[in-house]
Backbone as JSON Lines, residues from 0, in Angstrom:
{"i":0,"aa":"M","n":[0.63,-1.09,0.32],"ca":[0.09,0.22,-0.31],"c":[0.95,1.17,-0.05]}
{"i":1,"aa":"Y","n":[1.73,1.41,1.26],"ca":[2.86,2.49,1.05],"c":[3.38,2.99,-0.28]}
{"i":2,"aa":"C","n":[4.0,1.46,-0.87],"ca":[4.62,1.29,-2.19],"c":[4.16,2.31,-3.36]}
{"i":3,"aa":"K","n":[2.51,1.5,-3.19],"ca":[1.61,2.18,-4.12],"c":[1.44,3.78,-4.14]}
{"i":4,"aa":"Q","n":[1.18,4.3,-3.17],"ca":[1.2,5.68,-2.58],"c":[2.36,6.34,-2.73]}
{"i":5,"aa":"K","n":[3.46,6.0,-2.26],"ca":[4.35,6.83,-3.47],"c":[5.02,6.78,-4.59]}
{"i":6,"aa":"T","n":[4.51,5.49,-4.9],"ca":[4.36,5.75,-6.69],"c":[3.35,6.64,-7.53]}
{"i":7,"aa":"K","n":[2.29,6.72,-6.44],"ca":[1.73,7.47,-7.41],"c":[1.89,9.49,-7.14]}
{"i":8,"aa":"K","n":[2.78,9.61,-5.67],"ca":[3.4,10.76,-5.61],"c":[4.57,11.25,-6.41]}
{"i":9,"aa":"N","n":[5.11,10.03,-7.41],"ca":[6.43,10.61,-8.16],"c":[5.86,10.52,-9.3]}
{"i":10,"aa":"I","n":[4.27,10.18,-9.93],"ca":[3.83,10.23,-11.18],"c":[3.4,11.76,-10.77]}
{"i":11,"aa":"E","n":[2.9,12.28,-10.09],"ca":[2.33,13.43,-9.68],"c":[3.5,14.48,-9.69]}
{"i":12,"aa":"K","n":[4.14,14.31,-9.59],"ca":[5.7,15.24,-9.37],"c":[6.31,15.11,-10.97]}
{"i":13,"aa":"A","n":[5.97,13.72,-11.58],"ca":[6.66,13.81,-12.86],"c":[5.78,14.33,-13.91]}
{"i":14,"aa":"K","n":[4.14,14.69,-13.59],"ca":[3.33,15.85,-14.53],"c":[3.8,16.73,-14.1]}
{"i":15,"aa":"K","n":[4.06,17.37,-12.97],"ca":[4.2,18.57,-12.82],"c":[5.57,19.39,-13.45]}
{"i":16,"aa":"S","n":[6.77,18.25,-13.13],"ca":[8.05,18.88,-14.03],"c":[7.4,18.81,-15.68]}
{"i":17,"aa":"L","n":[7.04,17.73,-16.07],"ca":[6.38,17.99,-17.32],"c":[5.71,18.81,-17.97]}
{"i":18,"aa":"Y","n":[4.7,19.01,-16.86],"ca":[3.84,20.77,-17.42],"c":[4.69,21.79,-17.65]}
{"i":19,"aa":"F","n":[5.56,21.86,-16.62],"ca":[6.55,23.0,-16.31],"c":[7.59,23.15,-17.4]}
{"i":20,"aa":"F","n":[7.98,22.1,-17.75],"ca":[8.78,22.04,-19.04],"c":[8.14,22.22,-20.56]}
{"i":21,"aa":"C","n":[6.7,21.79,-20.5],"ca":[6.09,22.53,-21.53],"c":[5.76,23.82,-21.62]}
{"i":22,"aa":"I","n":[5.34,24.45,-20.68],"ca":[5.19,25.56,-20.84],"c":[6.84,26.36,-20.71]}
{"i":23,"aa":"L","n":[7.75,26.31,-20.05],"ca":[9.2,26.4,-20.51],"c":[9.41,26.9,-22.05]}
{"i":24,"aa":"S","n":[8.97,25.33,-22.75],"ca":[9.47,24.83,-24.08],"c":[8.76,26.22,-25.22]}
{"i":25,"aa":"R","n":[7.32,26.13,-25.12],"ca":[6.36,27.47,-25.28],"c":[7.41,28.41,-25.32]}
{"i":26,"aa":"F","n":[7.73,29.23,-24.03],"ca":[7.75,30.35,-23.74],"c":[9.31,30.52,-24.89]}
{"i":27,"aa":"V","n":[10.29,29.58,-24.67],"ca":[11.18,29.56,-25.5],"c":[10.98,29.63,-26.85]}
{"i":28,"aa":"I","n":[10.62,28.82,-27.31],"ca":[10.04,28.88,-28.91],"c":[9.27,30.82,-29.3]}
{"i":29,"aa":"E","n":[8.45,31.15,-28.22],"ca":[7.87,32.27,-28.5],"c":[9.02,33.32,-28.72]}
{"i":30,"aa":"F","n":[10.11,33.02,-27.79],"ca":[11.18,34.04,-27.59],"c":[11.91,33.97,-29.29]}
{"i":31,"aa":"I","n":[12.16,33.04,-29.33],"ca":[12.84,32.96,-30.34],"c":[12.19,33.17,-31.66]}
{"i":32,"aa":"K","n":[11.0,33.59,-31.92],"ca":[10.03,33.89,-32.72],"c":[9.95,35.34,-32.95]}
{"i":33,"aa":"L","n":[10.39,36.32,-31.47],"ca":[10.43,37.59,-31.57],"c":[11.82,38.37,-31.7]}
{"i":34,"aa":"T","n":[12.85,37.36,-31.82],"ca":[14.22,37.71,-32.09],"c":[14.39,37.35,-33.31]}
């Protein structure tokens, strides 16, 4: 049970970092378009 919870937490963390990376890459693309 504990292991399952830990895995779920890691997935949430991964989703958050993936979401952050998505925003960051989008921002970089927009920045490149401007220059």
